[in-house]
Each structure stands twice: as structure tokens, then as C-alpha cells.
Amino acid sequence: MPKSSQPMVRHSAPILPGHDRRLSKRLASNGFAMAILAAALPLTSPVAHALPHFPLAPACSSYSYNSPAMEVAQDNNVTVVVDKSGDFFSGKAGYTQNGSGVWTNGTAVGRISGRNITVEFTWNNGLTTRWDGYIDDDLTARGTAKNSQGAVNTWSSKAKFDCVPAATPTQQGQGEGQEDTKTTVDELTATVNADTRLYDKSNDDGDAVVIGELTVGQVVKVESACSPNAWCFLVEPKGAAWGRDLTNN
């Protein structure tokens, strides 16, 4: 028989005891399974990181809108404009089919609470509409509009809101005689113009509890400027009162 051209390699690996051979087989089997699993994963799988590689956006204490009226675009080619003061929507409103040049007027009552937006419209043509929305991370307001005939559309603000960052303490001075200073937010106050009740929350549903009384001339701290046609939320004393009975300072 002719000899093989391949040289024989003897003792290429040490002979393992029985127990070690079984362990080696298990490891080899597990390694094969892991290789199959790795091959099945997509090549573009992202690597998980414990911490983000970019700074997170600072929290907003509130959101401001640099216009006395907010203009939004609906997905049915309709533009809506509504009066806005601080965190409240009140007063005139109108909508038009883009390109028609014809406006339907009405009134609106609503507010911004944190990121959430709710507005109730009453139109001169007899219809009513409710907005439910929120201020998104890109500072654009978005939501849905549902009218009294059951039609539902989406809407988004044409301009963005501004983020008002939460107040944070400044760094303490290192030199002698330097004082630690803090960034403060101006406190909003209002003066009670008529004796009125203080509730634990807005009483739109008739289930709020009277927790106190406000008297004429009393100065209270408020979360935001009060609207005469909406509930005003107080910081001190804590509670809610009808905005008509409070005058912004």
C-alpha cells in the first residue's frame, strides 16, 4: 500500500482523564451552541451601554409660548387659532379651511398643566370641539381634536414652545468672602377680589371638597396667571379657586 503524502502527527494533544474528557466535550458543545447563536444575531446589533454618551436634556419647570395666540395645523387642511395667556386658553378662537379665506369664529377655555393641554371650543356654527394634547420632547404641541359630530383629527402647533429650566443652585464661590447664591424663580401672586371658597381641586365634576375660604384683599401664591373663566391653582394656601375671584398681581 503506498504511503500517504500527509505526515502523521503523533501526540498532537494531551490525553485527558475520563472526567476531563467529558468536561472538554461539554465545553466544546456549549461553544458550538454559542457560535450558532452569535451567527444568528444581526451584524448591526447595537452595544448596550450603562450610561448615555450624550447629556440628557434638563427638566423643564414650565413651558412658554412667545405669542398671545397659538396657531395649529390639523391633518384635514384646517388651521385653528386660539387666544392664550400664560398657561391658560381663554377668549377668541377661529378656524379656516386653508385657501378658502373664510373663518368660523368662536370661544375657547382651556389650560396647560405640565405638558398636558386641554381646550374646549364653542363655535358660532353650533359645533363644539375638544382638544387633548401634550408638549412633545421636541417642544412641539401635538394632540387630537374631536368635535360634537364625532369627527376626530390630529393637530400640531406651527411654532414650538420654549423650555423654562428648573431652578438649580449655583456653584459655591471658592474665594473668601464669596457667598453661595441660588437661582430663584419669581413667585406669582394674586389678590382675592371677592370672598370665595377654596377647593382641594377644580370643581368641574362637582366632586371637589371645600377646604377653606379666601377673603377680599388676601394675597395668595399661584402656580400661573389666573384666567377669569377657569380654575386658578394656588400654591399657598394650597388648593383651587375660581379665577374670576382673583386678580393677578
Coordinates of C-alpha atoms in Angstrom, one line a residue:
M1 CA 0.0 0.0 0.0
P2 CA 1.5 3.4 -0.9
K3 CA 2.3 5.7 1.9
S4 CA 0.3 8.8 2.5
S5 CA 1.9 12.1 1.5
Q6 CA 0.5 13.6 4.7
P7 CA 2.9 13.1 7.6
M8 CA 1.3 11.6 10.6
V9 CA 1.4 13.9 13.7
R10 CA 1.6 11.9 16.9
H11 CA 0.6 13.2 20.3
S12 CA -0.8 16.4 18.9
A13 CA -2.9 16.9 22.1
P14 CA -2.6 15.5 25.6
I15 CA -4.8 12.6 26.5
L16 CA -7.2 13.8 29.2
P17 CA -8.5 11.6 32.1
G18 CA -12.1 10.4 31.7
H19 CA -13.6 13.2 33.8
D20 CA -11.7 15.9 32.0
R21 CA -12.6 14.4 28.6
R22 CA -16.3 14.6 29.4
L23 CA -15.9 18.2 30.6
S24 CA -14.0 19.1 27.4
K25 CA -16.8 17.6 25.3
R26 CA -19.4 19.7 27.2
L27 CA -17.4 22.9 26.8
A28 CA -17.0 22.2 23.1
S29 CA -20.7 21.6 22.7
N30 CA -21.5 24.8 24.6
G31 CA -19.1 26.7 22.4
F32 CA -20.7 25.4 19.3
A33 CA -24.1 26.4 20.6
M34 CA -22.8 29.9 21.3
A35 CA -21.3 30.2 17.9
I36 CA -24.6 29.3 16.3
L37 CA -26.4 31.9 18.5
A38 CA -23.8 34.6 17.6
A39 CA -24.2 33.8 13.9
A40 CA -27.9 34.2 14.2
L41 CA -27.6 37.7 15.6
P42 CA -27.7 40.7 13.2
L43 CA -24.4 42.2 12.4
T44 CA -25.6 45.6 13.3
S45 CA -26.9 44.8 16.8
P46 CA -26.1 47.9 19.0
V47 CA -23.9 47.5 22.0
A48 CA -25.7 48.2 25.3
H49 CA -24.2 50.9 27.5
A50 CA -24.8 51.5 31.1
L51 CA -24.8 55.3 30.6
P52 CA -25.7 57.5 27.6
H53 CA -22.9 59.1 25.6
F54 CA -24.7 62.4 25.5
P55 CA -26.0 64.8 28.2
L56 CA -29.7 64.4 28.9
A57 CA -32.0 67.4 28.3
P58 CA -32.6 69.4 31.5
A59 CA -36.1 69.1 33.1
C60 CA -38.5 72.0 32.3
S61 CA -40.3 73.6 35.2
S62 CA -42.8 75.1 32.7
Y63 CA -43.2 75.9 29.0
S64 CA -43.7 79.3 27.5
Y65 CA -45.1 80.3 24.1
N66 CA -44.0 83.7 22.7
S67 CA -47.3 84.7 21.2
P68 CA -50.7 85.8 22.6
A69 CA -52.3 83.3 20.3
M70 CA -51.4 79.7 19.4
E71 CA -51.8 78.6 15.7
V72 CA -52.1 74.9 14.9
A73 CA -52.4 72.8 11.8
Q74 CA -54.9 70.0 11.6
D75 CA -54.5 66.9 9.3
N76 CA -57.7 67.9 7.5
N77 CA -56.1 71.0 6.0
V78 CA -57.7 73.3 8.6
T79 CA -55.8 76.0 10.6
V80 CA -57.0 76.9 14.1
V81 CA -56.0 80.0 16.1
V82 CA -56.8 80.4 19.8
D83 CA -56.0 83.1 22.3
K84 CA -53.6 82.2 25.0
S85 CA -52.4 83.9 28.2
G86 CA -49.8 82.1 30.3
D87 CA -50.9 78.6 30.9
F88 CA -54.5 79.3 30.0
F89 CA -56.5 79.5 26.8
S90 CA -59.4 81.9 27.0
G91 CA -61.2 84.3 24.8
K92 CA -61.5 84.3 21.0
A93 CA -60.8 81.4 18.6
G94 CA -61.3 80.7 14.9
Y95 CA -60.7 78.2 12.2
T96 CA -60.5 78.2 8.4
Q97 CA -60.2 75.7 5.6
N98 CA -56.8 76.6 4.2
G99 CA -57.1 78.6 1.0
S100 CA -60.8 79.4 1.5
G101 CA -60.4 82.8 3.1
V102 CA -63.5 82.1 5.2
W103 CA -63.2 82.0 9.0
T104 CA -65.5 80.4 11.6
N105 CA -65.2 82.2 14.9
G106 CA -65.9 81.0 18.5
T107 CA -64.6 81.0 22.0
A108 CA -62.2 78.7 23.9
V109 CA -61.5 77.7 27.5
G110 CA -58.6 75.5 28.5
R111 CA -55.2 75.2 30.1
I112 CA -51.7 73.8 30.0
S113 CA -50.9 71.6 33.0
G114 CA -47.3 70.4 33.0
R115 CA -47.1 69.0 29.5
N116 CA -50.8 68.3 29.0
I117 CA -53.1 70.5 27.0
T118 CA -56.9 70.5 27.1
V119 CA -59.1 73.1 25.4
E120 CA -62.9 73.3 24.9
F121 CA -64.1 75.3 21.8
T122 CA -67.6 76.6 21.2
W123 CA -68.1 77.7 17.6
N124 CA -70.6 80.1 16.2
N125 CA -71.9 77.5 13.8
G126 CA -73.2 75.4 16.7
L127 CA -70.4 72.9 16.8
T128 CA -68.1 72.2 19.8
T129 CA -64.6 70.8 19.7
R130 CA -62.3 69.3 22.4
W131 CA -58.5 69.3 22.2
D132 CA -56.5 66.8 24.1
G133 CA -52.7 67.1 23.6
Y134 CA -49.3 67.4 25.1
I135 CA -46.0 69.2 24.6
D136 CA -43.6 66.7 23.0
D137 CA -39.8 66.4 23.6
D138 CA -39.1 68.5 20.5
L139 CA -41.2 71.3 22.1
T140 CA -44.0 71.0 19.5
A141 CA -47.5 70.6 20.9
R142 CA -49.5 67.7 19.4
G143 CA -52.8 66.1 20.0
T144 CA -56.3 65.1 18.8
A145 CA -59.4 67.2 18.1
K146 CA -62.9 65.7 18.4
N147 CA -66.0 67.7 17.5
S148 CA -69.6 67.3 18.5
Q149 CA -70.3 65.3 15.4
G150 CA -67.7 62.7 16.2
A151 CA -65.1 63.7 13.7
V152 CA -61.5 63.2 15.0
N153 CA -58.4 64.8 13.6
T154 CA -54.8 65.2 14.7
W155 CA -53.2 68.6 15.2
S156 CA -49.7 70.1 15.9
S157 CA -48.6 73.6 16.8
K158 CA -47.0 75.6 14.0
A159 CA -44.5 77.2 16.4
K160 CA -42.5 75.5 19.2
F161 CA -42.7 76.1 22.9
D162 CA -39.7 77.3 25.0
C163 CA -38.5 75.2 27.9
V164 CA -38.1 77.0 31.2
P165 CA -35.5 75.0 33.1
A166 CA -36.0 74.1 36.7
A167 CA -34.1 76.4 39.1
T168 CA -30.8 74.9 40.4
P169 CA -28.3 76.2 43.0
T170 CA -25.2 77.8 41.5
Q171 CA -21.8 76.6 42.4
Q172 CA -20.5 78.0 45.7
G173 CA -17.7 80.5 45.4
Q174 CA -14.2 79.3 46.2
G175 CA -12.7 82.6 47.3
E176 CA -13.0 84.1 50.7
G177 CA -16.0 86.4 51.3
Q178 CA -17.9 84.8 48.4
E179 CA -21.5 83.8 49.2
D180 CA -23.4 80.8 47.8
T181 CA -26.2 82.1 45.6
K182 CA -29.2 80.3 44.1
T183 CA -31.2 80.9 41.1
T184 CA -34.8 81.7 42.1
V185 CA -38.0 81.8 40.1
D186 CA -40.2 84.9 40.6
E187 CA -43.2 83.9 42.6
L188 CA -46.6 84.7 41.1
T189 CA -49.3 86.1 43.3
A190 CA -52.9 87.2 43.0
T191 CA -55.2 89.3 45.2
V192 CA -58.7 88.0 46.2
N193 CA -61.3 90.5 44.9
A194 CA -64.3 88.7 46.3
D195 CA -64.9 86.3 49.2
T196 CA -64.7 82.8 47.7
R197 CA -64.3 79.2 48.6
L198 CA -61.0 77.3 48.3
Y199 CA -61.3 73.7 47.0
D200 CA -58.9 70.8 47.1
K201 CA -59.1 70.6 43.3
S202 CA -61.0 72.1 40.3
N203 CA -64.7 71.5 40.8
D204 CA -65.6 70.8 37.1
D205 CA -67.1 67.5 38.0
G206 CA -68.8 68.7 41.2
D207 CA -66.8 66.4 43.5
A208 CA -64.3 68.8 44.9
V209 CA -64.1 69.4 48.6
V210 CA -64.2 72.8 50.2
I211 CA -61.0 73.1 52.4
G212 CA -61.1 76.8 53.2
E213 CA -62.3 80.4 52.5
L214 CA -60.5 83.2 50.7
T215 CA -61.3 86.8 51.8
V216 CA -61.2 90.1 49.9
G217 CA -57.7 91.6 50.0
Q218 CA -56.0 88.4 50.8
V219 CA -52.8 87.8 48.7
V220 CA -52.1 84.2 47.6
K221 CA -49.4 82.5 45.7
V222 CA -50.5 80.9 42.4
E223 CA -49.0 78.3 40.0
S224 CA -49.6 80.6 37.0
A225 CA -51.5 83.6 36.0
C226 CA -55.2 83.2 36.7
S227 CA -57.9 83.4 34.0
P228 CA -61.3 84.8 34.9
N229 CA -63.1 81.9 33.1
A230 CA -61.1 79.0 34.5
W231 CA -59.9 77.4 37.8
C232 CA -56.9 79.0 39.3
F233 CA -54.5 76.7 41.1
L234 CA -52.9 78.1 44.3
V235 CA -49.5 77.2 45.8
E236 CA -50.1 78.9 49.2
P237 CA -52.6 78.2 50.5
K238 CA -52.7 75.0 48.5
G239 CA -55.9 74.5 46.5
A240 CA -58.1 75.8 43.7
A241 CA -60.4 78.7 43.4
W242 CA -62.4 80.2 40.5
G243 CA -60.2 82.7 38.6
R244 CA -62.9 85.4 38.4
D245 CA -62.5 86.0 42.2
L246 CA -58.7 86.6 41.9
T247 CA -56.8 89.5 40.3
N248 CA -53.2 88.8 39.1
N249 CA -50.6 91.0 40.7

